[in-house]
Structures are given as C-alpha cells and as structure tokens.
Amino acid sequence: MSGERLLTIDSLSVTFGGLDALKNLDFHVDEGEIVSVIGPNGAGKTTFFNMISGMVAPTAGDIVFRGESLLGFDPNQVTARGIARTFQNVRLFANMTILENVMVAQHCRTKQGVFGALFNTPGFRREEEEIRAHAEKVLGFFGTRLIGYRLHQPASVLSYANRRRLEIARAMATKPTIILLDEPVAGMNPKESEELTGLIGKLRSEWGFTIVMIEHDMNVVRDVSDRVVVLDHGETIAQGSFEEVSTDPEVIEAYLGRPVEGAS
Amino acid sequence: MTAHLESGTHEVIPARGGLDQNWRKLLRYGGLLALVLVFVSLIGMPVKLDSRIVVEPYISMGYLSLLWLPALLGYTVSAEKVLEGMASHARGAHELVAGAIVGLVGGAGLALLIWGLDTRDLSDPLVNWGDNLLGLLTFNETVGYGMLVWLGISTGLGLLGGLLHLLPRTATRAVLTALLAVFLVSALESALDDISEGFRLEWLFEWLFEARGGLTPKGAIAVAVVAAGYVVFGRSRAKAVRQRYDAMPTVERTRANAALLVLAGVAVVVLPMFLGKLTNELLANVGLFLLLALGLNIVVGLAGILDLGYVAFFAVGGYTTAILTSPQSPGLSPELPWLVALVVVIGMATLAGLFIGAPVIRMRGDYLAIVTLGFGEIIRLTVRSDWASGLTGGAQGITGIPGAGIFGVAEVRGIDPQAVFYLVAFFCAVAIYVSWRLERSRLGRAWMAVREDESVAEAMGINTVNVKLMAFVVGAILASFSGAIFAAKVGSVFESSFKILVSIVILVVVIVGGMGRIAGVIAGAVVLIGVLGGPNQPGLLAEFSEFKLLIYGALLVWMMLKRPEGLIPNVRRSRELHQEEFLQDAWLRGQVDADEEGNTTGGATA
Ligand SMILES: Nc1ncnc2c1ncn2[C@@H]1O[C@H](COP(=O)(O)OP(=O)(O)O)[C@@H](O)[C@H]1O
Ligand SMILES: [Mg+2]
C-alpha cells in the first residue's frame, strides 16, 4: 500500500521556556499512508503539527519532505510544497463566505495579480473560473452541506460540524500531497464522526492524499489508520498497527496513569 | 431585533408606577447630563454657534448645542434592549418621570453654572467664562429668570425624550426624522443657496430661508411636514422597492446596478454645472479626501493593516508634483507637465510604499499602528529639515505650482473648482473601480484572509508579507494621486498640510462610513468632510471648525462602542448577525438540528 517516503522527521525537539514539548522525535510517512498520532492531552501532538507546518521552529532535529529540508521555511512555503493542515480549534475566515474560504486557499496554486484583476484579462477570467470550479468540487465532497445557497454565506453561520468540514475542504483546496488533520471529529456526534471517518478513507482513495491525523476517538483511529504513533510527554512511546499499539503496556500505562479526557 | 419585537414572543408585564424608579440610575444620568451641559457651555459652543440660525428668530445652533442633550439622555435613561424570551415592562408614566427627573438634574447643573457665572470670575483658566455666556444663558434677563427657564426647559425636554418611548414606532421615527431634516436643511443653507441659483429655484430658497440666515418658521414647518410625511407614507414604498431589488435574479440585479451606476455618473458630471464656486470647491475637497479614504480603505478595511501614517503617501504625491512641475522649486526644477509628473508620482508612491511597508509589515496590531504613526511624522519632518530643504523648500514649502494640464484640453487649477472637481471625480472613479475589482480577485481574497486571521492565512499558503506590501503600495498610489491633485489645486505645498491629523481624519472617515464598504466610505467622506470639513478645509458648518476635532473624536468613540460596523454596514456582517439570530430562534423553539433543516429548505430553492 505505501509508496515512496514523503516525510522524514529526524530527532526533532522543541522547548518552550524549559518545557520539552517534543523530545528527539523520529517519524516518517510514506505516500498513500494514513497515520494517526494519539496521546494524552498536552503530549505535544499539536506542537508536532505546528512544527511540520512551519508555525513553530524546532530547537533541534530536521524535517525532510521529498528530499528537501523544511527548516527555516515560512508556513506558506511549506503549504506551497504540498503540506496542508487543519486546526484543532477551528480557525476559519469567519467573515468570508464559504466559497471564498476555499477559493482563497488556492492562493499558492494560482498567480493572477493586480494587472489581470484590473483589466479583467482572459487569463484572469480563466483562472477565476478554475479556482471557483475547484472550490465547488472540493466543497461537493461533503455532499450538499456546503454548496448551493450556502456558498455565499459567511463561514460564521455554519454549525460546528460543518465548520470542521469546511476546515478540511480548505486544506484540500491547497492541492496538497499530505494533509495534517488535527482532531477532525472533535465535537461531532457519533453519526457525524462515523460519516467523516468514511470521508477520510476517501481522501486517500479518491483524492490521493496522504494523511496524518491527530485523533482522540479510538473508533475513528481504529477504522482508518494504517499505523498509529503514540506520543506522551513529547516522546514516542509506541508505534505500529492499532492492534499492536492498543495492547502495548506502556500505552495503557500512559492513558491510565492519568485521567483520560474525551477531547481537546 | 425588530423581527423579534414584531413577532411578539417576548412577554409584556404591566407598566411600573411613576415613582417606582431606580433612583441611583436617574441621578447618574442626570449628573452626566449636568456635566455635559456645563462642558458644552464652557468650551464655548453656545456662544460661538449662536450666530448660526436654525429657525429665525427662534433658535440658533448655539442653543441647539445645549437643547438636544436633555432630550437624548431623557430618552436613553429608559432605553432597554428587549430580549427574546425575556419579560419587559409596558411603557408608561415611569418613562416620563424618569426623563423629567434626568432633565431636572441636568437643568440644575446649568442653573448652578449661571449662578456661578454671575457671582464668580473664573475666566482665568476658563476662557469662555464671562458675560457673553451669561447673557446667552439668561436670555439677557435676570439671573433668576435664566435659572428658572433652564430648569423648566431641561425638565420639559427630558420629559419629551421619555415620551418617545410611549409613541408608536412610526410616530417616533417621524418626529426624529422631521427634526433631523430641519437641522440638515438649515446646515446645508449655503449649499442650497448655490444649488437653487443653478436650478432657477431662488423663489423656493427665499421662501424657505430668511435673508439674514436660518429657516423661516413656515419653511421649517414645511420641511418637517415633508420629512414626517415621507416616514409615514413613503417609507413602506421605499422598502418595497428595496425588497424587489434584493429579490432580483443576479442578471437583472447586475443590470439594475449598471443603471444606477450610469445614473450616478451622469449626476456627478451634470450637477457641478449648476453649482456655484463655493459648492464646487466643497465637492472638490470632499473628493480629495474621498480618494484618500478609498485608498486607506484598502489598507485598513480590506487587508486589516491599521496604518496611522497614511498621510505620508499624500505628502509624497504632493511634493513630487510640486518639485517636478513648479518653476519655483528650489533644487531640481524640470517644470514637467502635470501628467508626466503623475507618472513619476506613481513610481515614487510605489517606492515609498515599499520603503515604509517593508520594515513595518512584519509587525502586527498595535505595534504596527504605532510604527506607522512614527513613519508618517518622519516623512514630514524630513521634508521640513534643513537637510532636505534644498529640494523641498523646508518650512517655506514650494509655491508657484502650475495647474494640471490635461492633454491641452483643460488647465485644472484652484481658481476653477469645478474643473478640480471633475479631475478628482475621475480619480475617485478610478479608485472605486480598483477597489471593486481587487476585492473580487485573488489578491482581494488574500487581503481579507490576512485581515481575518494572519497566521491561518499564512498556513493556507498566502505569502502574507507580499500580500500586505501590495496593499500598502496600492493604498500609497491612490493617496499620491490625491496629493498630486491637491498640489495643482492649491498651487503650493507646505509640510504643515501633511500633519498626523490628516491620517486621523481619513481614518475616522473610513471607520464612520463602515470599513471595507465603498458606499460607506463615500457616505462618510460626504458627511464628515462636506459638513464638518477636513483638517484644514472648511465644511458647510464653518462655525463648527473650532469644535471639529472634538466632534470627530466623540464620533469615533461612539462608533466604536455602539456601531463598530459603521454608518453603512457591510451587508455580509448584518446578514451574518441575522443568521445567528435565526439559528438561535430555531434552537429556542427546540428544533435541534437547525443546520440540517436550513439545508433541505435551502436545497429546494437553490
Ligand atoms: N507556543 C507555546 N508556548 C508555550 N508552551 C506551549 C506552546 N504551545 C504548546 N505549548 C505546551 O506544549 C505542550 C504540548 O501542547 P500541545 O502540542 O498543544 O498538546 P496536545 O495537542 O498533544 O494536546 C503543552 O504543555 C502546552 O502547554
Ligand atoms: Mg492538540
């Protein structure tokens, strides 16, 4: 199932004022994989995503994507190279419409500037058409929920579940190779999260994305992951298939050694 | 909100008794009223504005500056939000008594001031303390008479303010509109004089206005009746037109928009021909500031960059034009034609935008605002410095700037304000077109994303530094156009024309109009610059110029507190508020998945 090695992370560490958020983390993703990252709250999972997407600089280690080190890149450069992400605490462009949220995410794949816009050149019109068509295609992935009359509503009117879907749509619209999903089903009811689990599978089978996902919902993790990585206190404590990891004594210890919370 | 009221889902409980009051609140409001009345008196508004008559011989703007306050506070003391699902009291004697008491306390404050004016001399720190004010407040009668009359007037107006709560909505609206119309018509007196001459309507003007200024009583009544009549009879029709417009399919709406646009264009071209010098001069000033405001609107309204040093680009445009066109510019003096200079102006503005933008663009929020504020001053002080005075003339400025020659067709200069207006209007049209096109483009969307959440925009692949620099440059070019026209119009440039105040005034125009909204910015410029005047330019209410900054400041604070969306709110924002209310209602009624339901109904119509 897995193809070429896409992302290699080599003894990555980060410290926030004395706190080791991540310690000597090694990690890799191959093309076409779905990898889940799990671990208790505060384990450093979101920090791990922030580091890959260039929003936080690591204090040591290296991140290599397709043979190129991502260290020192701005987030937009990382996205342009093909790594998109969603945010755990949904961060949509609330006053922009649903359509605009997805259109703007194609920024780094398009190039028309002031001249084209002012003179409405054929190139400009063609590109706008393409941006819009791609946006509607991406939004159509979630059924009828985000299209039709919804296209021109501001993102802030959406229900919680739809906001999460729009976050994913926005990441898809950047035409990435890898999508990083930070707790995609948090706050959804069981029916909604089951449906989204199916869609995550389709993100790979139909769209060809490779997926790294942080998730607390073990049903989702079991259903879609090829491989599970367990973080605790910024360190990898286990890696392997869901069955291997879920029976690992150290993992059980990590989850039982402190109160287990559902989400966040 | 109104939808809730009309649907009547809130419970109404019987009115409270007249004496069942929250006395502390009344005292607080009354005290506030007293303070404001005394403050307004002591800053000299009543005396300075007394010469400006609203309705001859009854009322001047001076008295009006005091009179509206008791009514306003008498109204607001009983204003309360009626919330969905909450009980509210019926209105009655309670509101009247509350308004009257607030008015009474305020009147007492003013009476105290009269007594103080009579017995003490505080004219040392308080320059307006003196016989002029005393005479005005006592109506040139005895002190006791003045004190009693003000107690009475203030109480009565407070009572009237409270009464507004008891009237039906339409009646309240009609009364307020009528009063506002009388005030506006009288404020527009000089412009109307001018317009009526152009349209051969002098007879109407003479019927409405006294020869020595101010509306005639019958004129005032006519204006009030027409305004109230519009509210009672015309409003529903206007609403219907509006609804029909909203319901139009996109194609038709585009056609309607185009028709409106052509109409507006024709008005802009034709109207000035009927106007005199004074009004054209006023319009030209409004246009210059509108051009600046449209540029700043891109920077602040679209890209969300709070640039407080925007005047720097206005200065760049003005000085570049002056140096290149004036035979009297001290250093370099190529005496280029205005249009050729304009090309260089664009280049200089771009450079200035990049030069100022590059260092500040990586900052955010408050830091950026403060640094841009500094840069704005740095540019002005550099222009003034000895070091640059060889080029810019230092404090002496540059004079002798010729008019703007337009392909030999016209020579646009200050003595012909109509030509200046046409030139400004052309550039405003360009600015509007640019804003409109860019807002709907890849770049405009990126600006909005940066405004909404810069880190997320960055993570979505937007090079925020580049995009923000573009906003800076586009804004800079538009401001420099305004500067170039300004130089040709005035014929000279001095660094004192480019003070921070200009930045602030433009920002207020943008905020008051409604950030990110072109129509709002136009409305803001017309109302503020046209009526009150620009930083150095008189408006229609020339008597107000001393209090202009006070009013600008008060307006800004009030806008930020009560109406952050601006005069003409963004359609999007109001729609969004409406939607949230809708969802909330659905939730209250127990329709749990409002989202899914909206989906099926919407799906059918879509
Ligand atoms: N920007 C930051 N500054 C300081 N501490 C941070 C920062 N970001 C995260 N942390 C800390 O790093 C730890 C890991 O956080 P996070 O990655 O959000 O955990 P998780 O997503 O696994 O719940 C937490 O203790 C958190 O408080
Ligand atoms: Mg997290």
JSON list of C-alpha atoms and ligand atoms in Angstrom, two decimals, chain A residues 16-17 19 21 39-48 50 56 88 182-183 214 216 231 264, ligand 1:
[
{"chain": "A", "resi": 16, "resn": "PHE", "atom": "CA", "xyz": [9.07, 26.22, 25.40]},
{"chain": "A", "resi": 17, "resn": "GLY", "atom": "CA", "xyz": [10.88, 28.05, 28.18]},
{"chain": "A", "resi": 19, "resn": "LEU", "atom": "CA", "xyz": [9.34, 22.69, 28.96]},
{"chain": "A", "resi": 21, "resn": "ALA", "atom": "CA", "xyz": [7.18, 19.88, 24.30]},
{"chain": "A", "resi": 39, "resn": "GLY", "atom": "CA", "xyz": [-1.59, 10.60, 23.10]},
{"chain": "A", "resi": 40, "resn": "PRO", "atom": "CA", "xyz": [-2.95, 12.28, 26.21]},
{"chain": "A", "resi": 41, "resn": "ASN", "atom": "CA", "xyz": [-3.68, 16.00, 26.31]},
{"chain": "A", "resi": 42, "resn": "GLY", "atom": "CA", "xyz": [-0.56, 18.09, 26.39]},
{"chain": "A", "resi": 43, "resn": "ALA", "atom": "CA", "xyz": [1.52, 15.28, 24.89]},
{"chain": "A", "resi": 44, "resn": "GLY", "atom": "CA", "xyz": [2.77, 17.62, 22.18]},
{"chain": "A", "resi": 45, "resn": "LYS", "atom": "CA", "xyz": [0.67, 16.45, 19.23]},
{"chain": "A", "resi": 46, "resn": "THR", "atom": "CA", "xyz": [-0.47, 19.88, 18.07]},
{"chain": "A", "resi": 47, "resn": "THR", "atom": "CA", "xyz": [3.04, 21.21, 18.59]},
{"chain": "A", "resi": 48, "resn": "PHE", "atom": "CA", "xyz": [4.23, 18.45, 16.30]},
{"chain": "A", "resi": 50, "resn": "ASN", "atom": "CA", "xyz": [2.86, 23.29, 14.17]},
{"chain": "A", "resi": 56, "resn": "VAL", "atom": "CA", "xyz": [6.91, 26.80, 15.31]},
{"chain": "A", "resi": 88, "resn": "GLN", "atom": "CA", "xyz": [-7.84, 21.74, 16.38]},
{"chain": "A", "resi": 182, "resn": "ASP", "atom": "CA", "xyz": [-5.86, 17.98, 13.99]},
{"chain": "A", "resi": 183, "resn": "GLU", "atom": "CA", "xyz": [-8.72, 16.20, 15.77]},
{"chain": "A", "resi": 214, "resn": "ILE", "atom": "CA", "xyz": [-4.37, 13.56, 15.45]},
{"chain": "A", "resi": 216, "resn": "HIS", "atom": "CA", "xyz": [-8.82, 11.05, 20.38]},
{"chain": "A", "resi": 231, "resn": "LEU", "atom": "CA", "xyz": [3.15, 10.41, 21.98]},
{"chain": "A", "resi": 264, "resn": "SER", "atom": "CA", "xyz": [-9.34, 18.80, 23.41]},
{"chain": "C", "resi": 1, "resn": "LIG", "atom": "N1", "xyz": [3.50, 28.37, 21.96]},
{"chain": "C", "resi": 1, "resn": "LIG", "atom": "C1", "xyz": [3.67, 27.69, 23.12]},
{"chain": "C", "resi": 1, "resn": "LIG", "atom": "N2", "xyz": [4.32, 28.26, 24.15]},
{"chain": "C", "resi": 1, "resn": "LIG", "atom": "C2", "xyz": [4.49, 27.61, 25.31]},
{"chain": "C", "resi": 1, "resn": "LIG", "atom": "N3", "xyz": [4.06, 26.37, 25.54]},
{"chain": "C", "resi": 1, "resn": "LIG", "atom": "C3", "xyz": [3.39, 25.73, 24.55]},
{"chain": "C", "resi": 1, "resn": "LIG", "atom": "C4", "xyz": [3.15, 26.36, 23.30]},
{"chain": "C", "resi": 1, "resn": "LIG", "atom": "N4", "xyz": [2.46, 25.51, 22.52]},
{"chain": "C", "resi": 1, "resn": "LIG", "atom": "C5", "xyz": [2.27, 24.39, 23.26]},
{"chain": "C", "resi": 1, "resn": "LIG", "atom": "N5", "xyz": [2.84, 24.52, 24.47]},
{"chain": "C", "resi": 1, "resn": "LIG", "atom": "C6", "xyz": [2.88, 23.49, 25.51]},
{"chain": "C", "resi": 1, "resn": "LIG", "atom": "O1", "xyz": [3.38, 22.32, 24.93]},
{"chain": "C", "resi": 1, "resn": "LIG", "atom": "C7", "xyz": [2.69, 21.20, 25.44]},
{"chain": "C", "resi": 1, "resn": "LIG", "atom": "C8", "xyz": [2.12, 20.40, 24.30]},
{"chain": "C", "resi": 1, "resn": "LIG", "atom": "O2", "xyz": [0.98, 21.07, 23.80]},
{"chain": "C", "resi": 1, "resn": "LIG", "atom": "P1", "xyz": [0.12, 20.52, 22.56]},
{"chain": "C", "resi": 1, "resn": "LIG", "atom": "O3", "xyz": [1.05, 20.21, 21.46]},
{"chain": "C", "resi": 1, "resn": "LIG", "atom": "O4", "xyz": [-0.92, 21.51, 22.28]},
{"chain": "C", "resi": 1, "resn": "LIG", "atom": "O5", "xyz": [-0.52, 19.20, 23.14]},
{"chain": "C", "resi": 1, "resn": "LIG", "atom": "P2", "xyz": [-1.62, 18.24, 22.51]},
{"chain": "C", "resi": 1, "resn": "LIG", "atom": "O6", "xyz": [-2.01, 18.79, 21.18]},
{"chain": "C", "resi": 1, "resn": "LIG", "atom": "O7", "xyz": [-0.97, 16.92, 22.44]},
{"chain": "C", "resi": 1, "resn": "LIG", "atom": "O8", "xyz": [-2.77, 18.23, 23.45]},
{"chain": "C", "resi": 1, "resn": "LIG", "atom": "C9", "xyz": [1.65, 21.70, 26.41]},
{"chain": "C", "resi": 1, "resn": "LIG", "atom": "O9", "xyz": [2.17, 21.58, 27.71]},
{"chain": "C", "resi": 1, "resn": "LIG", "atom": "C10", "xyz": [1.49, 23.13, 26.02]},
{"chain": "C", "resi": 1, "resn": "LIG", "atom": "O10", "xyz": [1.12, 23.91, 27.14]}
]
